[in-house]
Short mmCIF file of C-alpha atoms in Angstrom, two decimals:
data_model
loop_
_atom_site.label_atom_id
_atom_site.label_comp_id
_atom_site.label_asym_id
_atom_site.label_seq_id
_atom_site.Cartn_x
_atom_site.Cartn_y
_atom_site.Cartn_z
CA MET T 1 30.72 21.23 33.64
CA LYS T 2 27.74 20.08 31.32
CA ARG T 3 27.55 21.78 28.06
CA LYS T 4 24.33 22.75 26.84
CA ILE T 5 23.49 22.05 23.15
CA SER T 6 22.37 24.92 21.21
CA ALA T 7 24.81 25.57 18.50
CA ILE T 8 28.28 23.97 19.36
CA ALA T 9 30.53 21.70 17.16
CA VAL T 10 30.31 18.04 18.16
CA CYS T 11 32.41 15.65 15.89
CA ALA T 12 32.17 17.84 12.91
CA ALA T 13 28.41 18.38 13.27
CA THR T 14 26.35 21.07 14.60
CA LEU T 15 23.63 20.13 16.97
CA SER T 16 20.59 21.88 17.82
CA PHE T 17 18.62 21.05 20.97
CA LEU T 18 15.13 22.11 21.17
CA CYS T 19 13.90 21.74 24.78
CA ALA T 20 10.97 19.61 25.14
CA CYS T 21 7.57 19.57 27.02
CA THR T 22 5.83 16.33 27.78
CA GLY T 23 3.85 15.37 24.86
CA LYS T 24 5.86 17.39 22.19
CA ASN T 25 8.48 16.27 19.82
CA THR T 26 12.29 16.66 20.73
CA ILE T 27 14.91 16.52 18.01
CA ILE T 28 18.61 16.53 18.44
CA LEU T 29 19.86 16.93 14.79
CA PRO T 30 23.23 17.14 13.07
CA ASP T 31 23.65 19.68 10.51
CA ARG T 32 22.91 17.92 7.38
CA ASN T 33 23.86 20.78 5.29
CA ASP T 34 27.49 20.51 6.15
CA PRO T 35 29.15 19.63 2.74
CA SER T 36 32.19 18.33 4.72
CA SER T 37 30.29 15.77 6.79
CA LYS T 38 30.66 12.21 5.38
CA SER T 39 29.29 10.64 8.60
CA ASP T 40 26.99 7.76 9.01
CA SER T 41 23.56 8.96 10.35
CA VAL T 42 21.78 7.07 13.00
CA SER T 43 18.20 7.90 14.16
CA PHE T 44 17.11 7.31 17.64
CA PHE T 45 13.33 7.31 18.34
CA GLY T 46 12.05 7.37 22.15
CA HIS T 47 9.24 8.14 24.52
CA ARG T 48 11.47 9.70 27.23
CA THR T 49 10.43 13.40 27.11
CA ASP T 50 11.06 14.80 30.52
CA SER T 51 13.84 17.27 30.95
CA ALA T 52 15.93 15.00 33.30
CA SER T 53 15.86 11.97 30.74
CA LEU T 54 16.60 14.52 27.88
CA ASN T 55 19.83 15.76 29.69
CA VAL T 56 20.87 12.03 30.13
CA ILE T 57 20.26 11.24 26.44
CA GLU T 58 21.84 14.69 25.31
CA ASP T 59 25.18 13.64 27.36
CA ALA T 60 25.26 10.06 26.08
CA LEU T 61 24.92 11.29 22.52
CA GLN T 62 27.63 13.80 22.81
CA SER T 63 29.86 11.29 24.44
CA PHE T 64 29.07 8.85 21.76
CA MET T 65 29.82 11.12 19.10
CA SER T 66 33.14 12.23 20.41
CA GLU T 67 34.01 8.58 20.39
CA ASN T 68 32.71 7.77 16.97
CA ALA T 69 33.59 10.71 14.84
CA ASN T 70 32.16 9.30 11.68
CA VAL T 71 28.55 8.86 13.22
CA ASN T 72 25.93 11.31 13.64
CA VAL T 73 22.91 10.81 15.67
CA SER T 74 19.40 12.24 15.62
CA TYR T 75 17.04 11.80 18.66
CA GLU T 76 13.39 12.33 18.37
CA SER T 77 10.94 11.76 21.10
CA ALA T 78 7.16 11.87 21.77
CA SER T 79 5.16 11.30 24.78
CA GLU T 80 4.13 7.67 25.62
CA THR T 81 0.66 8.28 24.84
CA SER T 82 1.16 9.27 21.05
CA TYR T 83 4.72 7.51 20.54
CA PHE T 84 3.43 3.94 20.10
CA SER T 85 0.99 5.04 17.45
CA ALA T 86 3.84 6.76 15.61
CA LEU T 87 6.08 3.65 16.03
CA ASP T 88 3.15 1.49 14.55
CA LYS T 89 2.93 3.65 11.67
CA ARG T 90 6.79 3.57 11.01
CA PHE T 91 6.75 -0.12 11.51
CA ALA T 92 3.96 -0.65 8.88
CA THR T 93 5.66 1.59 6.35
CA ARG T 94 9.03 -0.15 6.95
CA ASN T 95 10.49 3.12 8.23
CA LEU T 96 11.65 2.08 11.77
CA ASP T 97 14.40 4.06 13.35
CA ASP T 98 17.83 2.75 13.70
CA VAL T 99 17.37 2.63 17.48
CA PHE T 100 13.90 2.65 19.12
CA MET T 101 12.15 2.18 22.26
CA THR T 102 9.39 -0.41 22.39
CA ASP T 103 7.24 -2.45 24.52
CA ARG T 104 6.23 -6.09 24.92
CA ASP T 105 3.23 -6.21 22.43
CA ARG T 106 5.18 -4.82 19.73
CA LEU T 107 8.23 -6.90 20.34
CA LEU T 108 6.31 -9.74 19.34
CA SER T 109 5.52 -8.47 15.93
CA PHE T 110 9.16 -6.93 15.41
CA MET T 111 10.79 -10.22 16.29
CA ASN T 112 8.39 -12.34 14.18
CA SER T 113 8.89 -10.14 11.17
CA SER T 114 12.70 -10.38 11.52
CA ALA T 115 13.03 -6.58 11.92
CA LEU T 116 15.48 -6.52 14.94
CA ALA T 117 19.45 -6.84 14.99
CA ASP T 118 21.07 -9.21 17.63
CA ILE T 119 22.46 -7.09 20.24
CA SER T 120 23.92 -9.75 22.70
CA SER T 121 27.45 -8.78 21.96
CA ASP T 122 26.62 -4.85 22.62
CA VAL T 123 25.26 -5.13 26.06
CA ASN T 124 27.03 -5.74 29.21
CA LEU T 125 24.44 -8.02 30.77
CA ASN T 126 26.41 -8.31 34.06
CA TYR T 127 25.17 -4.91 34.99
CA PHE T 128 21.38 -5.95 34.93
CA SER T 129 19.18 -6.94 37.69
CA GLU T 130 17.39 -10.27 37.76
CA PHE T 131 14.21 -8.54 36.89
CA ALA T 132 15.88 -6.69 34.12
CA LEU T 133 17.23 -9.84 32.64
CA SER T 134 13.80 -11.62 32.90
CA GLN T 135 12.39 -8.96 30.77
CA SER T 136 14.97 -8.63 28.04
CA ALA T 137 13.99 -10.34 24.74
CA PHE T 138 16.05 -13.38 24.17
CA ALA T 139 15.21 -15.91 21.31
CA ASP T 140 17.46 -18.70 19.98
CA GLY T 141 20.63 -17.41 21.55
CA ALA T 142 19.99 -13.76 20.32
CA LEU T 143 19.15 -10.67 22.21
CA TYR T 144 16.73 -8.38 20.65
CA ALA T 145 15.84 -6.02 23.37
CA VAL T 146 16.79 -4.66 26.78
CA PRO T 147 15.03 -2.33 29.22
CA THR T 148 16.81 0.82 30.51
CA ALA T 149 14.50 1.63 33.30
CA VAL T 150 11.67 0.02 35.46
CA SER T 151 8.33 1.83 36.15
CA THR T 152 5.86 0.74 38.69
CA HIS T 153 2.15 1.42 39.03
CA GLY T 154 0.46 1.90 42.23
CA LEU T 155 -1.68 4.17 44.36
CA TYR T 156 -0.53 7.80 44.82
CA VAL T 157 -1.69 8.86 48.19
CA ASN T 158 -2.03 12.63 49.21
CA TYR T 159 -0.68 12.56 52.64
CA GLY T 160 -2.26 15.92 53.86
CA ILE T 161 -5.96 14.79 53.01
CA LEU T 162 -5.47 11.58 54.56
CA GLN T 163 -4.00 13.16 57.90
CA ASN T 164 -6.78 15.88 57.99
CA SER T 165 -9.48 13.19 57.65
CA GLY T 166 -8.03 10.90 60.22
CA ILE T 167 -7.50 8.14 57.74
CA SER T 168 -4.58 5.88 57.56
CA VAL T 169 -2.92 4.85 54.30
CA PRO T 170 -5.01 1.90 53.10
CA LYS T 171 -2.97 -1.45 53.33
CA ASN T 172 -5.65 -4.01 52.03
CA LEU T 173 -8.94 -4.15 50.17
CA SER T 174 -11.05 -3.57 53.46
CA ASP T 175 -9.12 -0.32 54.23
CA PHE T 176 -9.26 0.75 50.64
CA ALA T 177 -12.91 0.42 50.42
CA ALA T 178 -13.66 2.23 53.84
CA ALA T 179 -11.49 5.10 52.78
CA CYS T 180 -13.04 5.42 49.48
CA ASP T 181 -16.45 5.21 50.69
CA TYR T 182 -15.64 7.91 53.43
CA PHE T 183 -14.59 10.31 50.89
CA LYS T 184 -17.66 9.51 48.64
CA ASP T 185 -19.93 10.20 51.64
CA GLN T 186 -18.05 13.62 52.01
CA GLY T 187 -18.92 14.38 48.34
CA VAL T 188 -15.46 13.74 46.82
CA THR T 189 -14.93 11.20 44.20
CA PRO T 190 -11.87 9.75 45.98
CA VAL T 191 -9.87 8.01 43.04
CA ILE T 192 -8.30 9.65 39.96
CA VAL T 193 -7.86 7.61 36.80
CA ASN T 194 -6.60 8.20 33.52
CA ASN T 195 -7.92 6.85 30.20
CA TYR T 196 -4.46 5.26 29.21
CA SER T 197 -3.03 2.72 31.69
CA SER T 198 -4.76 3.07 34.93
CA LEU T 199 -7.60 0.52 34.55
CA ARG T 200 -5.36 -1.87 32.76
CA THR T 201 -2.74 -2.15 35.36
CA LEU T 202 -5.46 -2.62 38.30
CA ILE T 203 -6.67 -5.52 36.02
CA TYR T 204 -3.16 -6.71 35.85
CA ALA T 205 -2.58 -6.55 39.72
CA ILE T 206 -5.81 -8.60 40.54
CA ALA T 207 -5.52 -10.99 37.81
CA PHE T 208 -1.87 -12.21 38.20
CA ASP T 209 -1.23 -11.82 41.86
CA LYS T 210 -1.40 -15.55 42.26
CA THR T 211 0.59 -16.16 39.14
CA TYR T 212 3.58 -14.41 40.44
CA LYS T 213 3.37 -15.75 43.93
CA SER T 214 3.46 -19.38 42.49
CA ALA T 215 6.46 -21.48 42.99
CA ASP T 216 7.13 -21.73 39.16
CA VAL T 217 6.18 -18.53 37.55
CA SER T 218 7.72 -19.67 34.10
CA ALA T 219 5.47 -22.84 34.26
CA GLU T 220 2.40 -20.74 34.78
CA ILE T 221 3.09 -18.47 32.13
CA SER T 222 3.78 -21.21 29.74
CA LYS T 223 0.42 -22.47 30.37
CA PHE T 224 -0.95 -19.05 29.32
CA ASN T 225 0.89 -19.23 26.25
CA ALA T 226 -0.34 -22.59 25.38
CA GLU T 227 -3.98 -21.83 26.27
CA ALA T 228 -4.53 -17.96 26.57
CA THR T 229 -8.18 -18.40 27.84
CA LEU T 230 -6.80 -19.84 31.01
CA MET T 231 -6.12 -16.15 31.97
CA CYS T 232 -9.99 -15.29 31.84
CA ASP T 233 -10.93 -16.08 35.39
CA GLY T 234 -8.22 -13.88 36.75
CA LEU T 235 -8.75 -11.01 34.13
CA ASN T 236 -12.48 -11.27 34.87
CA ASP T 237 -11.83 -10.70 38.44
CA GLY T 238 -10.01 -7.58 37.62
CA ILE T 239 -12.85 -6.36 35.42
CA ASP T 240 -15.33 -7.08 38.21
CA PHE T 241 -13.37 -4.79 40.50
CA ILE T 242 -13.32 -1.96 38.12
CA TYR T 243 -17.17 -2.22 37.94
CA ARG T 244 -17.17 -2.27 41.74
CA MET T 245 -15.14 1.04 41.66
CA ILE T 246 -17.62 2.59 39.19
CA GLY T 247 -20.74 1.30 40.91
CA SER T 248 -19.53 2.52 44.32
CA GLY T 249 -18.70 5.94 43.03
CA TRP T 250 -15.11 5.66 43.78
CA ILE T 251 -14.21 6.70 40.38
CA ASP T 252 -16.11 9.02 37.92
CA LEU T 253 -16.51 7.29 34.47
CA GLU T 254 -17.09 10.40 32.62
CA GLU T 255 -13.97 12.11 34.21
CA ALA T 256 -11.92 8.97 33.45
CA LYS T 257 -12.87 8.91 29.85
CA ASN T 258 -11.61 12.30 29.17
CA CYS T 259 -8.55 12.25 31.63
CA GLU T 260 -5.31 12.01 29.65
CA CYS T 261 -2.20 10.38 31.25
CA PHE T 262 0.46 12.72 32.28
CA SER T 263 -1.48 15.66 32.21
CA GLY T 264 -5.23 15.35 33.04
CA ASP T 265 -4.61 13.01 36.02
CA ILE T 266 -1.73 14.90 37.39
CA GLN T 267 -3.39 18.24 37.20
CA LEU T 268 -6.45 17.02 39.24
CA PHE T 269 -4.33 15.61 41.73
CA SER T 270 -2.15 18.64 42.15
CA LYS T 271 -5.16 20.60 42.93
CA ASN T 272 -4.86 19.03 46.51
CA GLY T 273 -8.50 18.01 46.69
CA ARG T 274 -8.25 14.34 45.88
CA PRO T 275 -6.86 11.66 48.10
CA PHE T 276 -5.84 8.96 45.49
CA MET T 277 -4.69 8.70 41.95
CA ILE T 278 -3.66 5.47 39.91
CA THR T 279 -0.91 5.84 37.45
CA GLY T 280 2.63 5.00 36.88
CA SER T 281 5.59 6.24 38.99
CA TYR T 282 6.86 7.85 35.80
CA ALA T 283 4.50 10.65 36.63
CA VAL T 284 6.28 11.74 39.63
CA THR T 285 8.54 14.28 38.25
CA SER T 286 5.79 16.01 36.21
CA LEU T 287 3.74 16.03 39.23
CA LYS T 288 6.34 17.63 41.33
CA ARG T 289 6.78 20.45 38.81
CA ILE T 290 3.13 21.42 38.80
CA SER T 291 2.26 20.88 42.34
CA ASP T 292 2.30 23.28 45.01
CA GLY T 293 4.27 21.37 47.56
CA ILE T 294 1.90 18.39 47.73
CA SER T 295 3.23 15.64 50.12
CA PHE T 296 2.56 12.22 48.44
CA GLY T 297 3.80 8.60 48.12
CA ILE T 298 3.31 5.86 45.84
CA TYR T 299 2.04 2.74 47.39
CA PRO T 300 1.25 -0.93 46.14
CA TYR T 301 -2.39 -1.32 45.07
CA PRO T 302 -4.36 -2.13 48.23
CA VAL T 303 -6.90 -4.34 46.19
CA LEU T 304 -6.49 -7.63 47.92
CA GLU T 305 -8.13 -8.90 51.20
CA THR T 306 -4.88 -10.25 52.24
CA GLY T 307 -2.69 -6.98 51.40
CA SER T 308 -1.47 -5.23 48.49
CA VAL T 309 0.30 -5.79 45.09
CA LEU T 310 2.55 -3.79 43.12
CA VAL T 311 2.61 -3.67 39.29
CA ALA T 312 5.97 -3.70 37.88
CA GLN T 313 7.01 -3.05 34.18
CA ALA T 314 10.07 -2.85 32.07
CA ASP T 315 10.32 0.56 30.62
CA ALA T 316 12.20 2.49 27.68
CA ILE T 317 12.97 -1.21 26.23
CA LEU T 318 15.86 -0.33 23.31
CA SER T 319 16.04 -2.45 20.20
CA VAL T 320 18.00 -1.83 16.87
CA LYS T 321 16.56 -2.27 13.50
CA ASP T 322 18.56 -4.79 11.32
CA GLY T 323 19.89 -3.20 8.30
CA GLU T 324 22.71 -1.17 6.62
CA ARG T 325 23.20 1.00 9.78
CA ALA T 326 22.84 -1.71 12.32
CA ASP T 327 26.50 -1.85 13.42
CA SER T 328 26.67 1.94 14.14
CA ALA T 329 23.21 1.41 15.83
CA LYS T 330 24.79 -1.32 18.09
CA LYS T 331 27.47 0.91 18.94
CA LEU T 332 25.00 3.50 20.18
CA VAL T 333 23.08 0.91 22.35
CA ASN T 334 26.42 -0.24 23.78
CA LYS T 335 26.75 3.58 25.13
CA LEU T 336 23.27 3.85 26.11
CA THR T 337 23.54 0.70 28.29
CA GLN T 338 26.67 1.45 30.02
CA TYR T 339 26.48 1.44 33.73
CA SER T 340 26.70 5.25 34.39
CA VAL T 341 24.10 6.06 31.75
CA LEU T 342 21.78 3.31 33.07
CA SER T 343 22.19 4.71 36.58
CA GLN T 344 21.28 8.20 35.39
CA MET T 345 18.26 7.00 33.19
CA SER T 346 16.28 6.20 36.60
CA GLU T 347 17.79 8.62 39.28
CA GLY T 348 15.40 10.91 40.63
CA GLN T 349 12.85 10.34 37.80
CA GLY T 350 10.25 8.12 39.46
CA TYR T 351 11.91 4.82 38.07
CA PHE T 352 13.49 2.13 39.78
CA SER T 353 16.91 1.00 38.02
CA VAL T 354 17.47 -2.12 35.94
CA LEU T 355 20.89 -2.25 37.68
CA LYS T 356 21.53 -4.77 40.39
CA GLU T 357 21.78 -1.86 42.97
CA GLN T 358 18.82 0.30 43.57
CA THR T 359 20.80 3.43 44.60
CA GLN T 360 17.92 5.86 43.67
CA ILE T 361 15.31 4.88 46.14
CA GLN T 362 16.26 7.26 48.82
CA ALA T 363 16.56 10.06 46.17
CA ASP T 364 13.03 9.47 44.99
CA ALA T 365 11.01 9.73 48.49
CA ALA T 366 7.74 9.11 46.61
CA LEU T 367 9.17 5.70 45.67
CA VAL T 368 10.00 4.59 49.22
CA PRO T 369 6.68 3.26 50.22
CA SER T 370 6.86 0.82 47.14
CA ALA T 371 10.53 -0.05 47.46
CA SER T 372 10.31 -3.17 49.57
CA HIS T 373 7.73 -4.65 47.45
CA PHE T 374 9.83 -4.21 44.29
CA THR T 375 13.27 -5.24 45.92
CA GLY T 376 11.56 -8.06 47.75
CA GLY T 377 9.90 -9.57 44.56
CA LYS T 378 6.22 -8.73 45.78
CA PHE T 379 4.99 -7.56 42.47
CA VAL T 380 2.98 -8.54 39.20
CA VAL T 381 4.83 -7.92 35.98
CA ALA T 382 2.58 -5.83 33.38
CA SER T 383 3.64 -6.74 29.91
CA ASP T 384 5.88 -9.58 30.57
CA VAL T 385 8.00 -10.33 27.63
CA ASN T 386 7.60 -13.92 28.57
CA LEU T 387 4.07 -13.82 27.76
CA LYS T 388 3.66 -14.32 24.01
CA ILE T 389 0.21 -12.62 23.75
CA PRO T 390 -0.34 -9.00 23.05
CA LEU T 391 -2.31 -8.71 26.21
CA ASP T 392 -1.98 -4.95 26.67
CA SER T 393 -3.63 -4.37 23.34
CA TYR T 394 -6.51 -6.62 24.42
CA LEU T 395 -6.99 -5.01 27.73
CA ASN T 396 -6.87 -1.58 26.08
CA GLU T 397 -9.84 -2.69 24.01
CA CYS T 398 -11.58 -3.79 27.16
CA THR T 399 -10.93 -0.78 29.12
CA ASP T 400 -12.23 1.53 26.31
CA MET T 401 -15.32 -0.47 26.29
CA ILE T 402 -15.63 0.12 30.04
CA LEU T 403 -15.07 3.82 29.65
CA ASN T 404 -17.76 4.08 27.00
CA GLY T 405 -20.37 2.47 29.12
CA ALA T 406 -20.32 -1.15 28.11
CA LYS T 407 -21.78 -3.77 30.51
CA SER T 408 -19.58 -6.22 32.28
CA GLN T 409 -20.62 -9.14 30.45
CA GLU T 410 -20.10 -7.57 27.09
CA VAL T 411 -16.51 -6.85 28.08
CA LYS T 412 -15.69 -10.21 29.42
CA ALA T 413 -17.01 -11.75 26.21
CA HIS T 414 -15.11 -9.73 24.07
CA LEU T 415 -12.04 -10.60 25.97
CA TYR T 416 -12.67 -14.21 25.72
CA SER T 417 -13.01 -13.79 21.93
CA LEU T 418 -9.80 -12.34 21.64
CA LEU T 419 -8.03 -14.70 23.72
CA GLU T 420 -9.70 -17.61 22.09
CA LYS T 421 -8.33 -16.58 18.73
CA GLU T 422 -4.74 -16.84 20.15
CA GLY T 423 -5.32 -20.65 20.31
CA ALA T 424 -6.33 -20.75 16.78
CA LYS T 425 -3.11 -19.30 15.40
#
């Protein structure tokens, strides 16, 4: 039977568990005032704030501390939209936590600054899928980061609205355009997008479809690393599509500018009046919690004339700060990457697993429409760790410009200038 943490003794430390809502900090802390405690203290900072994830982390920490009586662990979390700003500040002030979650763009900085510890001896890579291994950060025989889940980005479809309108789920760009035009003619803005990731992942889908369908993906990525501006043609196609959506009235620019990820977008979709939403699969559990029985599924983006494309991304990537507590922190990562914990980190939470087996697909009905694309390798990788360019940051600047009314050519020129500087480093 699972023990709820409120005030129970674990490894000579009293823990308090503050239940979290998405967007608020969650802290699991040992009692620092216990004079008998001589334990090492390891801090863990992450962006998993949903209750299911917190339960998994709580259990893992309890188990870890029962096995390591001299180590206390504190876990602090913040929603992803605010987490990375906090992480940037901690890195800038040399105050990184002992274990933390990161992303591709920041990995580049952390690895270049020698801030990370090698965890190659602490993670059983035999558990991991080919995709997860491809998104783990290796360098010079060392391992500096591993993902613990896989999020996907696609088109959320409200089945009831489509059924009542006599419209099938769109499978390609022609279908999608026809469906969007139909709803626009009915006075409904068909697609909900947020101001965080929606537009960026759409650009990824269109820009890199050919890259990930190529016979040698590594060679194509290497070309981009050598000359970043080679990505411009594909990225410009993605930007053009965003402007097509705006010009066609498929999205409301003012609404998108003020629509927060994890909250504003799912609130709009849950009201049962909009057929489509673009966001990550990680929103599934929150949407189910606030919606009144809406039937929905997540589909690959139907943005190609030839079909659709899914966007997959390594998520909750774990790294260890190099330093005096690195040994204890590595032991914690070993616990967090054990098979049972990795399995639970995705089960029923809108994620695909980093494990070789995808056992959670049937448990997450909303993921089923995307499952064959993911398991069949028919996806584009957002924030690919093999791309040594902080493209997320650059695309965030571009989508901010779009949301604030910039013209297409202004956005493209700004993107080119950012990518051109990569060649000058």
